[in-house]
GROMACS .gro file of C-alpha atoms in nm:
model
  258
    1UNK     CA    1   0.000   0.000   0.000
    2UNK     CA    2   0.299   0.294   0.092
    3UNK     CA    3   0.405   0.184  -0.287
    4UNK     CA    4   0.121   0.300  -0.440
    5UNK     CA    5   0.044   0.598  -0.212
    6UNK     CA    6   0.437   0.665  -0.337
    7UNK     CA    7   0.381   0.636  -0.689
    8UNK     CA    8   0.075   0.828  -0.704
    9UNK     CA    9   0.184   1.123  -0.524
   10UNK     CA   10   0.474   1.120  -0.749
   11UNK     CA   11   0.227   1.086  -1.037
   12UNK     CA   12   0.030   1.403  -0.906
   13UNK     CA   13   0.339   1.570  -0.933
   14UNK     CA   14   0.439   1.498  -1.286
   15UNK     CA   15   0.124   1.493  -1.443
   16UNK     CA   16  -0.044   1.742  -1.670
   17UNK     CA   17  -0.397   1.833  -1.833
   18UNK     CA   18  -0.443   1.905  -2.227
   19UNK     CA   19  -0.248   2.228  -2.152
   20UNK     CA   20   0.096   2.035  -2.128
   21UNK     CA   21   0.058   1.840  -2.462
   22UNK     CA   22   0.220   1.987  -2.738
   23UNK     CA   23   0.168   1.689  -2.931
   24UNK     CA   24  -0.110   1.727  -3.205
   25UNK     CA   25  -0.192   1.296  -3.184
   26UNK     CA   26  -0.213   1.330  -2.820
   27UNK     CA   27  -0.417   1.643  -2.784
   28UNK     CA   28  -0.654   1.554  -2.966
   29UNK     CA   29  -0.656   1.204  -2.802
   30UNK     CA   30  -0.700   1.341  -2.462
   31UNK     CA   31  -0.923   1.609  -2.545
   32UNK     CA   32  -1.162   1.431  -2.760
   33UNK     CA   33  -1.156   1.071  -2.582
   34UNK     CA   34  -0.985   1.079  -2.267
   35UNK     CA   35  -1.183   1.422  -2.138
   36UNK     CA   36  -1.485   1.355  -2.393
   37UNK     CA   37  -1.793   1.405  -2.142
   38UNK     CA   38  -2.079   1.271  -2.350
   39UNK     CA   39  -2.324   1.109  -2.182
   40UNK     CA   40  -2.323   0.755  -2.460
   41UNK     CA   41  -2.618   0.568  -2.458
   42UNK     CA   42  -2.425   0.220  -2.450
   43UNK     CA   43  -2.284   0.359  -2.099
   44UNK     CA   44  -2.612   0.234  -1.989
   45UNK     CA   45  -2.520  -0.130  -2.116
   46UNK     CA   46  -2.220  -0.091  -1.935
   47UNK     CA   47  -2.403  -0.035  -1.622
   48UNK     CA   48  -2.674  -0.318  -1.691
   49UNK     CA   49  -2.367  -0.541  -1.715
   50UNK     CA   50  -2.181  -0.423  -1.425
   51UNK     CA   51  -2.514  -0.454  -1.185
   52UNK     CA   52  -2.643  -0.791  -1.314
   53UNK     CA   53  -2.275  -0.922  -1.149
   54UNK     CA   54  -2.340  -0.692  -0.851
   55UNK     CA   55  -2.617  -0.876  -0.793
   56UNK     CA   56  -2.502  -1.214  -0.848
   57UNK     CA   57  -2.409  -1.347  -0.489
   58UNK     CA   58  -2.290  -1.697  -0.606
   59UNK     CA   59  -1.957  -1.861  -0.525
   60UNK     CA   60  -1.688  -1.992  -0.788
   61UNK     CA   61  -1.362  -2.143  -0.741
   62UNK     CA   62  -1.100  -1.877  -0.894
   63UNK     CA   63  -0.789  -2.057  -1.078
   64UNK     CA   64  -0.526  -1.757  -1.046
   65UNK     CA   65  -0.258  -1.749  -1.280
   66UNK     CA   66  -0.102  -1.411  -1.200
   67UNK     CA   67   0.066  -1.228  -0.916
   68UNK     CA   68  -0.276  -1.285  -0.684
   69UNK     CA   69  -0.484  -1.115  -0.485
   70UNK     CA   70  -0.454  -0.803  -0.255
   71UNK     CA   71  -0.824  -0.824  -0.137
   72UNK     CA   72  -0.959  -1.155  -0.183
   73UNK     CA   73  -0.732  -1.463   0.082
   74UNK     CA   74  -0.922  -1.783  -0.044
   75UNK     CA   75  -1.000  -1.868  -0.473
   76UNK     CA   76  -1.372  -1.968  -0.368
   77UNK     CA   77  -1.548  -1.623  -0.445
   78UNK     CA   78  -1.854  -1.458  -0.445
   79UNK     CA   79  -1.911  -1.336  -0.795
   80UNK     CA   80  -2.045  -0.994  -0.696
   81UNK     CA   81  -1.730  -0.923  -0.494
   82UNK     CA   82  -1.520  -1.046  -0.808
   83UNK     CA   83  -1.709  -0.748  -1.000
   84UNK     CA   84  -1.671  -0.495  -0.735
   85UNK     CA   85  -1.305  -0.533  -0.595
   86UNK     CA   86  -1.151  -0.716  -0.930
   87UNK     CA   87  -1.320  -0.566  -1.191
   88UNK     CA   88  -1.250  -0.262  -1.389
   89UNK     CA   89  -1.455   0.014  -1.235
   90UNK     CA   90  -1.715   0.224  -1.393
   91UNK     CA   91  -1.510   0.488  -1.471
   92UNK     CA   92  -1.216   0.285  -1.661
   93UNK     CA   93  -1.501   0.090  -1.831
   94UNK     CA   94  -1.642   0.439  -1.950
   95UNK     CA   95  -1.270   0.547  -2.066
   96UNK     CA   96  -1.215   0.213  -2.272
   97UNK     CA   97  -1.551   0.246  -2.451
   98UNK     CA   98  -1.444   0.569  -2.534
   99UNK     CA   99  -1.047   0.487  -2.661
  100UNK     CA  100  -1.227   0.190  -2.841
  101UNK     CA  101  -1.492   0.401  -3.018
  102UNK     CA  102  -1.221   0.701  -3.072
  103UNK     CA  103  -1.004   0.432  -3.250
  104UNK     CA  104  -1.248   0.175  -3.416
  105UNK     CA  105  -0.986  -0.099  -3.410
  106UNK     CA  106  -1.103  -0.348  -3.598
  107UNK     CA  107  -0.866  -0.679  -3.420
  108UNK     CA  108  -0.862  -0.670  -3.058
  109UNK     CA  109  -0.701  -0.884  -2.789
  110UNK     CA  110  -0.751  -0.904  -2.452
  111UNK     CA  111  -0.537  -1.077  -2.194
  112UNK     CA  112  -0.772  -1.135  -1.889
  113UNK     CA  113  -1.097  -1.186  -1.931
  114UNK     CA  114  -1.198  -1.197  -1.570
  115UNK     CA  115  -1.616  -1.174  -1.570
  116UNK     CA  116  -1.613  -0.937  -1.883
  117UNK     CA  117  -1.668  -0.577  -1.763
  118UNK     CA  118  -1.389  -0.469  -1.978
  119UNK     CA  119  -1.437  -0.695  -2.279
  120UNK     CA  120  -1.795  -0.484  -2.283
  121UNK     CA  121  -1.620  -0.157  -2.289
  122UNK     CA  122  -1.391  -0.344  -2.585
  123UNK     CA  123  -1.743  -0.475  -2.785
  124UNK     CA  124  -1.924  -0.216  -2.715
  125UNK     CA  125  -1.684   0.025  -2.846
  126UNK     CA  126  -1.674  -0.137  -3.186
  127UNK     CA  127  -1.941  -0.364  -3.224
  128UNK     CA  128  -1.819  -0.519  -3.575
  129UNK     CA  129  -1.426  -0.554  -3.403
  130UNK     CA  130  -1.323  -0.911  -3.377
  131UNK     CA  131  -1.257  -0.981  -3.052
  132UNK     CA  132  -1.004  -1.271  -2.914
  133UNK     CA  133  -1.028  -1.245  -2.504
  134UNK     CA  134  -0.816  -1.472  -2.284
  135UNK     CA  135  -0.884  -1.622  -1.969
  136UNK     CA  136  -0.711  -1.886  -1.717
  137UNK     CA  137  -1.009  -1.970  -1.480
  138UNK     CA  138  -1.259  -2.138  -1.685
  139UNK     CA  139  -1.516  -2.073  -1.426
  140UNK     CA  140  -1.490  -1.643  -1.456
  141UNK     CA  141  -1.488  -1.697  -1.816
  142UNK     CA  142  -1.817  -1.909  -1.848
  143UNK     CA  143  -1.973  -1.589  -1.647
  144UNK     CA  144  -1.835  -1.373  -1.879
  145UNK     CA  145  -1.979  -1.576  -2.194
  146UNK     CA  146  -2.317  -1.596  -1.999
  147UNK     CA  147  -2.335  -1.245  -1.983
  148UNK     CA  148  -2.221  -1.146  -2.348
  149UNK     CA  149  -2.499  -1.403  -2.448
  150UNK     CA  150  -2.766  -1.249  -2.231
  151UNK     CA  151  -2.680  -0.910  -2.384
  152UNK     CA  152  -2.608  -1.051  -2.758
  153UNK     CA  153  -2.239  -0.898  -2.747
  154UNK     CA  154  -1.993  -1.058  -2.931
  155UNK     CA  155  -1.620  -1.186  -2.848
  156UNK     CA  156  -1.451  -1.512  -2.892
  157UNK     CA  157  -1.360  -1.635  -2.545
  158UNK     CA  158  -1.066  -1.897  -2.500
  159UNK     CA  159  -0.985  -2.054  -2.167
  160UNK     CA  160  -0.629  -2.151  -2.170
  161UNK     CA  161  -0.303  -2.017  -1.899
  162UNK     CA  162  -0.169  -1.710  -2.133
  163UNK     CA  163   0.185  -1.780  -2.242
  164UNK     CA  164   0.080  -2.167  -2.323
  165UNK     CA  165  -0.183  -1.979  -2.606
  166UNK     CA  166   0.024  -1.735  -2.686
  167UNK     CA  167   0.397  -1.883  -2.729
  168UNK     CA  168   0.253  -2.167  -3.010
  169UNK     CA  169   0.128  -1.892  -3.288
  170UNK     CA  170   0.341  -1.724  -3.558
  171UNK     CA  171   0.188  -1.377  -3.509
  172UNK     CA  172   0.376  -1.255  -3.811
  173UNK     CA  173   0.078  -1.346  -3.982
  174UNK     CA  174  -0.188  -1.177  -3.748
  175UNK     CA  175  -0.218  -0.801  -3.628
  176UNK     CA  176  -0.407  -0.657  -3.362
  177UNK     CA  177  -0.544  -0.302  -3.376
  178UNK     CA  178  -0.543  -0.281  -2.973
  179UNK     CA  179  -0.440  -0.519  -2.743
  180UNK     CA  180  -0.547  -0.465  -2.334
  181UNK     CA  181  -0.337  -0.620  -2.129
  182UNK     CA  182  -0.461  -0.735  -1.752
  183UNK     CA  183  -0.403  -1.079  -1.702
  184UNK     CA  184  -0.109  -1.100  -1.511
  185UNK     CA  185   0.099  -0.795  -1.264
  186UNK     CA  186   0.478  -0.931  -1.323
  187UNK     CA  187   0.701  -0.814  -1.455
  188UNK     CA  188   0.852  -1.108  -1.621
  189UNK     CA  189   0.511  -1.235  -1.791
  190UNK     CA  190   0.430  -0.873  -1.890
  191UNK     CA  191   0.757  -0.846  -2.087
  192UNK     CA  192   0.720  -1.187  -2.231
  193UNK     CA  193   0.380  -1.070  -2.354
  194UNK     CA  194   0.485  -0.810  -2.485
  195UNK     CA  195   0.767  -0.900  -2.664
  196UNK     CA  196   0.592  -1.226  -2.781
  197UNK     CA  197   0.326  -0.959  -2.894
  198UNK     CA  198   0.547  -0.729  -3.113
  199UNK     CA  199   0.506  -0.896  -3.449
  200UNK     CA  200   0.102  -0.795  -3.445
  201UNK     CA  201   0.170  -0.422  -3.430
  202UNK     CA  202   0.105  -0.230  -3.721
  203UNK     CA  203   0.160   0.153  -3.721
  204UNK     CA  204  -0.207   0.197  -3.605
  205UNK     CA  205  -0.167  -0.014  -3.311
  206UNK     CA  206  -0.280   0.101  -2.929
  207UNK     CA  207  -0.174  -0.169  -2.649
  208UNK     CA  208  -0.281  -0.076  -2.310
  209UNK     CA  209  -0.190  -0.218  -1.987
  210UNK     CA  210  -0.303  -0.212  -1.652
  211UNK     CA  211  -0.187  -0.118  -1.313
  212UNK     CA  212   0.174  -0.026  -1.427
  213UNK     CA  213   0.206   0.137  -1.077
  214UNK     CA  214   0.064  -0.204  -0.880
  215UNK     CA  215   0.410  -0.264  -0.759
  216UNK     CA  216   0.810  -0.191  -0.853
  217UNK     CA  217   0.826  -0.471  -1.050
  218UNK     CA  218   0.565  -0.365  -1.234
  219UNK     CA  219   0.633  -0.028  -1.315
  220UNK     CA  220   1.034  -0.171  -1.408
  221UNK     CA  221   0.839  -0.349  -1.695
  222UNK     CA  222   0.695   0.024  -1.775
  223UNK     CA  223   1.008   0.119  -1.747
  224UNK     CA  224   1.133  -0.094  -2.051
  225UNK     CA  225   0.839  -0.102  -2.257
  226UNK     CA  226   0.869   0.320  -2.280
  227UNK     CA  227   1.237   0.268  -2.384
  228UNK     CA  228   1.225   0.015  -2.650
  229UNK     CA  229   1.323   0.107  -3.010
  230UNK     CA  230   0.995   0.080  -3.140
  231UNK     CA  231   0.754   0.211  -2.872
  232UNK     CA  232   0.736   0.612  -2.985
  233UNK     CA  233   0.475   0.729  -2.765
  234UNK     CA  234   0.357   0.632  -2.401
  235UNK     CA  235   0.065   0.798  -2.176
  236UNK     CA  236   0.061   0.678  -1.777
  237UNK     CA  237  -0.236   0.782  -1.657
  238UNK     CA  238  -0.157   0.581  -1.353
  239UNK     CA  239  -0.375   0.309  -1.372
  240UNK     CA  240  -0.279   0.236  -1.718
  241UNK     CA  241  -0.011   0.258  -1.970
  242UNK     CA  242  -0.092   0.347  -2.350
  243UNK     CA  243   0.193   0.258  -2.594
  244UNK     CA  244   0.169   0.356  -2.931
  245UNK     CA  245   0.441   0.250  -3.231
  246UNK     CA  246   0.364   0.543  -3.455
  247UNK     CA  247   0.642   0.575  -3.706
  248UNK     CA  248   0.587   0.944  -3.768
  249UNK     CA  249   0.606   1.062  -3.407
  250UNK     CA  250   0.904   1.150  -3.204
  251UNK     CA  251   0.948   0.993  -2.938
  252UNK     CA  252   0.769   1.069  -2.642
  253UNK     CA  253   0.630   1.005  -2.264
  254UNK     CA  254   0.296   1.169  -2.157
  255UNK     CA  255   0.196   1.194  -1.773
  256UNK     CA  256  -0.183   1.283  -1.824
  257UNK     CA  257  -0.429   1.327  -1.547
  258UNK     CA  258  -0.808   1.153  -1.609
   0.00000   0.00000   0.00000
């Protein structure tokens, strides 16, 4: 807990508004998505979605791939406390609807499915997008497929542990317009994602990943995915990390306040 309290005080202190972007991409990225105030209907979805979960008081045994659990000491779970301490909150759901419909990407991936709240925001965003979401616990994931059934969305969810799916495929041969990362706070298996990851970018390309302040480890990996050769452009907005690989933009690193 000091770490974070640390980081985000430190965050405070760096970050900046629209004012401190001199950046014409990013301006108008934070301007017109990030601080975009429209009141969208399918916000209304999201919170249909969100409540049905809230609701849902049922237990499920959690498999947990990743670096665990700060709230949650046993993997039997109540489903509504899965959506209210684990799950993306409204807010974050809001803001990736809105990068999703600012960018229309047409190939998504998600890494960590959980109960869906954020593969929503990703469908609901761009309803024709083809959507590949991951997920270890086959158990979170059939209440995510429930749910995107119950609300016709569409996504194709696979169960399987991430780096067994992921090392097998030549992605030379795929790309992925945006890619949301939150399956798994280490450092090591976010750099092997990412790296594994790299052949799928095209200029276009937005990854995001989450909590790059969750612990030092974690915000090392930051660290080295902001220097490498081909990452131009980065935006912590403390919870998350955008990268972007845009060829025609100097490099850059944006501390932006949502």
């Amino acid at each position: 807990m000091f770490h974070i309290v640390k980081s985000y005080l430190n965050f405070l202190w760096h970050s900046k508004n629209e004012h401190g972007v001199h950046s014409p991409f990013v301006f108008s990225l934070v301007t017109k998505c990030f601080y975009d105030k429209k009141e969208y209907a399918e916000y209304a979805l999201l919170k249909n979605y969100r409540n049905t979960l809230l609701q849902n008081k049922n237990t499920i045994e959690v498999t947990d791939f990743g670096a665990g659990s700060r709230v949650f000491k046993s993997n039997t779970r109540a489903i509504n406390q899965i959506a209210k301490n684990a799950g993306i909150s409204k807010k974050r759901a809001e803001l990736l609807f809105r990068i999703t419909n600012y960018f229309k990407p047409e190939n998504i991936l998600e890494i960590g499915t959980s109960l869906g709240l954020a593969t929503s925001a990703l469908s609901l965003g761009n309803p024709k997008a083809k959507i590949i979401t991951l997920e270890g616990c086959q158990n979170t994931s059939a209440i995510a497929q429930k749910q995107f059934e119950n609300l016709t969305l569409k996504a194709e969810f696979i169960v399987a542990e991430f780096s067994t799916y992921l090392k097998p495929f030549d992605f030379r041969l795929s790309t992925f317009d945006l890619i949301y990362f939150d399956g798994n706070h280490s450092k090591q298996a976010t750099l092997d994602y990412f790296e594994l990851l790299l052949p799928t970018i095209t200029n276009e390309t937005v990854w995001i990943f989450d909590d790059i302040h969750w612990s030092k480890d974690m915000e090392e990996a930051w660290k080295t995915i902001k220097n490498h050769p081909k990452v131009t452009v980065t935006i912590d907005t403390f919870q998350w990390g955008l990268v972007f690989f845009r060829k025609e933009q100097p490099k850059e690193h944006f501390v932006i306040r949502i």
